[in-house]
Short mmCIF file of C-alpha atoms in Angstrom, two decimals:
data_model
loop_
_atom_site.label_atom_id
_atom_site.label_comp_id
_atom_site.label_asym_id
_atom_site.label_seq_id
_atom_site.Cartn_x
_atom_site.Cartn_y
_atom_site.Cartn_z
CA MET A 1 5.85 17.81 83.76
CA THR A 2 5.13 16.23 80.39
CA GLU A 3 1.71 15.03 79.35
CA GLU A 4 2.94 11.47 79.35
CA ALA A 5 4.32 11.76 82.91
CA ASP A 6 1.19 13.33 84.09
CA GLY A 7 -0.94 10.59 82.60
CA GLN A 8 1.31 7.99 84.23
CA ARG A 9 0.95 9.61 87.59
CA HIS A 10 -2.78 9.72 87.28
CA LYS A 11 -2.91 6.07 86.31
CA GLU A 12 -0.88 5.06 89.39
CA LYS A 13 -3.00 7.19 91.67
CA MET A 14 -6.21 5.57 90.29
CA ALA A 15 -4.68 2.06 90.59
CA LYS A 16 -4.08 2.66 94.30
CA LYS A 17 -7.54 4.03 94.77
CA LYS A 18 -9.08 1.01 92.98
CA ALA A 19 -7.05 -1.44 95.12
CA SER A 20 -8.17 0.29 98.26
CA ARG A 21 -11.79 0.32 97.12
CA ASP A 22 -11.70 -3.38 96.07
CA LYS A 23 -10.32 -4.33 99.50
CA LEU A 24 -13.09 -2.28 101.20
CA MET A 25 -15.82 -3.80 99.02
CA ALA A 26 -14.61 -7.35 99.63
CA LYS A 27 -15.51 -6.98 103.23
CA LYS A 28 -19.11 -5.97 102.44
CA GLN A 29 -20.92 -9.31 102.05
CA GLY A 30 -24.10 -8.91 104.22
CA GLU A 31 -27.59 -8.22 103.06
CA LYS A 32 -30.65 -7.04 105.09
CA GLY A 33 -33.85 -5.15 104.73
CA LEU A 34 -33.04 -1.53 105.15
CA LEU A 35 -34.97 1.32 106.79
CA ILE A 36 -34.28 4.38 104.56
CA VAL A 37 -35.24 7.93 105.42
CA HIS A 38 -35.33 10.88 102.95
CA THR A 39 -35.77 14.17 104.78
CA GLY A 40 -34.68 17.80 104.76
CA PRO A 41 -36.02 20.97 103.13
CA GLY A 42 -34.65 20.34 99.72
CA LYS A 43 -36.50 18.93 96.65
CA GLY A 44 -36.12 15.28 95.66
CA LYS A 45 -37.21 13.12 98.67
CA SER A 46 -40.13 11.47 96.96
CA SER A 47 -38.49 11.52 93.66
CA ALA A 48 -35.60 9.49 94.99
CA ALA A 49 -37.97 7.05 96.55
CA PHE A 50 -39.86 6.53 93.28
CA GLY A 51 -36.50 6.06 91.54
CA MET A 52 -35.87 3.14 93.88
CA ALA A 53 -39.34 1.75 93.13
CA ILE A 54 -38.47 1.70 89.45
CA ARG A 55 -35.23 -0.11 90.27
CA CYS A 56 -37.27 -2.79 92.12
CA VAL A 57 -39.63 -3.11 89.20
CA GLY A 58 -36.66 -3.55 86.88
CA HIS A 59 -35.53 -6.49 89.05
CA GLY A 60 -38.99 -7.98 89.08
CA PHE A 61 -39.57 -7.10 92.77
CA LYS A 62 -42.94 -6.16 94.24
CA VAL A 63 -43.28 -2.63 95.64
CA GLY A 64 -45.94 -1.18 97.89
CA ILE A 65 -46.49 2.63 97.98
CA VAL A 66 -48.67 4.60 100.31
CA GLN A 67 -48.95 8.38 99.94
CA PHE A 68 -49.90 9.99 103.21
CA ILE A 69 -50.25 13.57 102.08
CA LYS A 70 -50.15 14.05 98.31
CA GLY A 71 -53.00 11.62 97.46
CA ALA A 72 -55.17 14.34 95.95
CA TRP A 73 -52.58 15.03 93.25
CA ASP A 74 -52.67 13.24 89.88
CA THR A 75 -48.92 12.62 89.63
CA ALA A 76 -47.01 11.33 86.57
CA GLU A 77 -45.02 8.88 88.81
CA ARG A 78 -48.28 7.26 89.98
CA ARG A 79 -49.47 6.93 86.35
CA VAL A 80 -46.16 5.23 85.39
CA LEU A 81 -45.95 2.92 88.35
CA GLU A 82 -49.62 1.85 88.11
CA GLY A 83 -48.64 0.58 84.63
CA PHE A 84 -47.07 -2.42 86.44
CA PRO A 85 -50.08 -3.85 88.34
CA ASP A 86 -48.48 -7.23 88.94
CA LEU A 87 -45.53 -5.59 90.76
CA VAL A 88 -46.70 -2.27 92.14
CA THR A 89 -49.52 -1.47 94.59
CA PHE A 90 -49.88 2.29 94.68
CA LYS A 91 -52.33 3.78 97.25
CA ALA A 92 -52.77 7.52 97.32
CA MET A 93 -54.44 8.00 100.63
CA GLY A 94 -53.77 11.64 101.54
CA GLU A 95 -56.12 14.63 101.12
CA GLY A 96 -53.48 17.34 100.53
CA PHE A 97 -51.16 19.33 102.79
CA THR A 98 -52.46 20.27 106.23
CA TRP A 99 -52.74 23.97 105.29
CA GLU A 100 -55.03 22.97 102.42
CA THR A 101 -57.43 20.83 104.51
CA GLN A 102 -57.27 23.12 107.52
CA ASP A 103 -58.95 20.34 109.49
CA ARG A 104 -56.82 18.42 111.98
CA GLU A 105 -59.40 15.78 112.71
CA ARG A 106 -59.85 15.12 109.03
CA ASP A 107 -56.01 14.87 108.62
CA VAL A 108 -55.68 12.42 111.50
CA ALA A 109 -58.44 10.25 110.08
CA ALA A 110 -56.79 10.24 106.66
CA ALA A 111 -53.42 9.35 108.14
CA ALA A 112 -55.06 6.48 110.12
CA ARG A 113 -56.65 5.06 107.03
CA ALA A 114 -53.28 5.30 105.18
CA TRP A 115 -51.53 3.60 108.07
CA GLU A 116 -53.93 0.64 107.98
CA VAL A 117 -52.97 0.03 104.30
CA ALA A 118 -49.24 0.55 105.11
CA ALA A 119 -49.29 -1.82 108.08
CA GLN A 120 -50.71 -4.59 105.81
CA MET A 121 -47.89 -4.01 103.30
CA LEU A 122 -45.33 -4.25 106.12
CA GLU A 123 -46.70 -7.66 106.94
CA ASP A 124 -46.54 -8.89 103.40
CA GLU A 125 -43.38 -10.94 102.78
CA THR A 126 -43.90 -10.86 98.96
CA ILE A 127 -43.39 -7.10 98.91
CA ARG A 128 -39.70 -6.24 98.57
CA MET A 129 -40.00 -2.54 99.15
CA VAL A 130 -42.55 -0.41 100.98
CA ILE A 131 -42.47 3.34 100.33
CA LEU A 132 -44.25 5.44 102.84
CA ASP A 133 -44.37 8.80 101.10
CA GLU A 134 -44.57 11.94 103.28
CA ILE A 135 -45.17 9.88 106.42
CA ASN A 136 -42.57 12.08 108.22
CA VAL A 137 -45.05 14.90 107.95
CA ALA A 138 -47.84 12.86 109.46
CA LEU A 139 -45.50 11.84 112.28
CA ARG A 140 -44.29 15.31 112.93
CA TYR A 141 -47.86 16.60 113.36
CA ASP A 142 -48.73 13.63 115.63
CA TYR A 143 -51.26 12.26 113.18
CA LEU A 144 -49.71 8.84 113.83
CA ASP A 145 -48.08 7.31 116.86
CA LEU A 146 -44.32 7.08 116.17
CA ASP A 147 -43.75 4.10 118.53
CA ARG A 148 -46.45 2.11 116.75
CA VAL A 149 -44.95 2.91 113.38
CA LEU A 150 -41.40 1.96 114.47
CA ALA A 151 -42.64 -1.30 116.02
CA ALA A 152 -44.37 -2.30 112.76
CA VAL A 153 -41.29 -1.41 110.71
CA ALA A 154 -39.08 -3.41 113.08
CA ALA A 155 -41.33 -6.50 112.82
CA ARG A 156 -41.49 -6.47 109.00
CA PRO A 157 -40.42 -9.56 107.03
CA GLU A 158 -36.65 -10.08 106.74
CA GLY A 159 -35.32 -8.57 103.54
CA GLN A 160 -38.04 -6.02 103.06
CA HIS A 161 -36.88 -2.45 102.51
CA VAL A 162 -38.87 0.51 103.86
CA VAL A 163 -38.48 4.10 102.55
CA MET A 164 -39.98 6.89 104.58
CA THR A 165 -40.01 10.40 103.04
CA GLY A 166 -40.85 13.88 104.18
CA ARG A 167 -39.38 16.94 105.94
CA ASN A 168 -38.47 17.03 109.60
CA ALA A 169 -37.93 13.34 110.30
CA LEU A 170 -38.10 12.82 114.04
CA PRO A 171 -34.89 11.96 115.91
CA PRO A 172 -35.98 8.39 116.99
CA LEU A 173 -36.73 7.58 113.35
CA ILE A 174 -33.34 8.82 112.29
CA GLU A 175 -31.78 6.71 115.02
CA ALA A 176 -33.59 3.61 113.89
CA ALA A 177 -32.79 4.04 110.25
CA ASP A 178 -30.01 2.38 108.34
CA LEU A 179 -29.70 5.08 105.68
CA VAL A 180 -30.69 8.72 106.10
CA THR A 181 -30.33 11.27 103.41
CA GLU A 182 -31.10 14.87 104.09
CA MET A 183 -31.92 16.99 101.03
CA THR A 184 -30.46 20.47 101.42
CA LEU A 185 -32.09 23.37 99.70
CA VAL A 186 -29.42 25.51 97.96
CA LYS A 187 -31.54 27.22 95.23
CA HIS A 188 -35.16 26.72 94.00
CA PRO A 189 -36.97 28.43 91.10
CA PHE A 190 -40.08 28.82 93.23
CA ARG A 191 -38.32 31.71 95.02
CA SER A 192 -37.97 33.39 91.70
CA GLY A 193 -41.63 33.18 90.86
CA ILE A 194 -41.56 29.93 88.87
CA LYS A 195 -44.50 27.59 89.63
CA ALA A 196 -44.36 23.79 89.88
CA GLN A 197 -43.96 22.25 86.38
CA PRO A 198 -44.84 18.82 84.99
CA GLY A 199 -41.81 16.57 84.64
CA VAL A 200 -39.98 18.35 87.44
CA GLU A 201 -42.21 18.65 90.45
CA TYR A 202 -45.00 16.25 89.44
#
């Protein structure tokens, strides 16, 4: 087959694909506030959520962020997003991972304080997106009541998006969500003795 014929065949194939895609997209007209879950053992759950926060800021939308576990860390994303005080409310409420605190009562109390802040955000119709970072960990360890969390999410203002991150998302949360992404760990430098590095992990 000549290069010209190969090029023509590719053009025809892409034209059919575009027509099919355009027909599919024409049927997608609805909008709603989404419940989005980032889970799984792979890296990138919080990073993806913060990427969506930046998208909201770029559109001039308000964002509320509550960190349930990583609050003790001084992260670069927090520094950047706090640079938009009119649009971003960033509350780092956690005290570190449960193996660091080694105190369940303290962890439950920290999660309860974080949830109070999150619940207020979920009632605020001016906030376009609420990110509950690592809340899946708090739910997995029963630091928070899942039914209470799901009820508050369901009662949020129309059009408000909620992003919930963390490993081991519980089945009822996955069932309630509109969009679930599971990050799969294929390879990680930590296993080769490489520590967490600025600009990649934090």
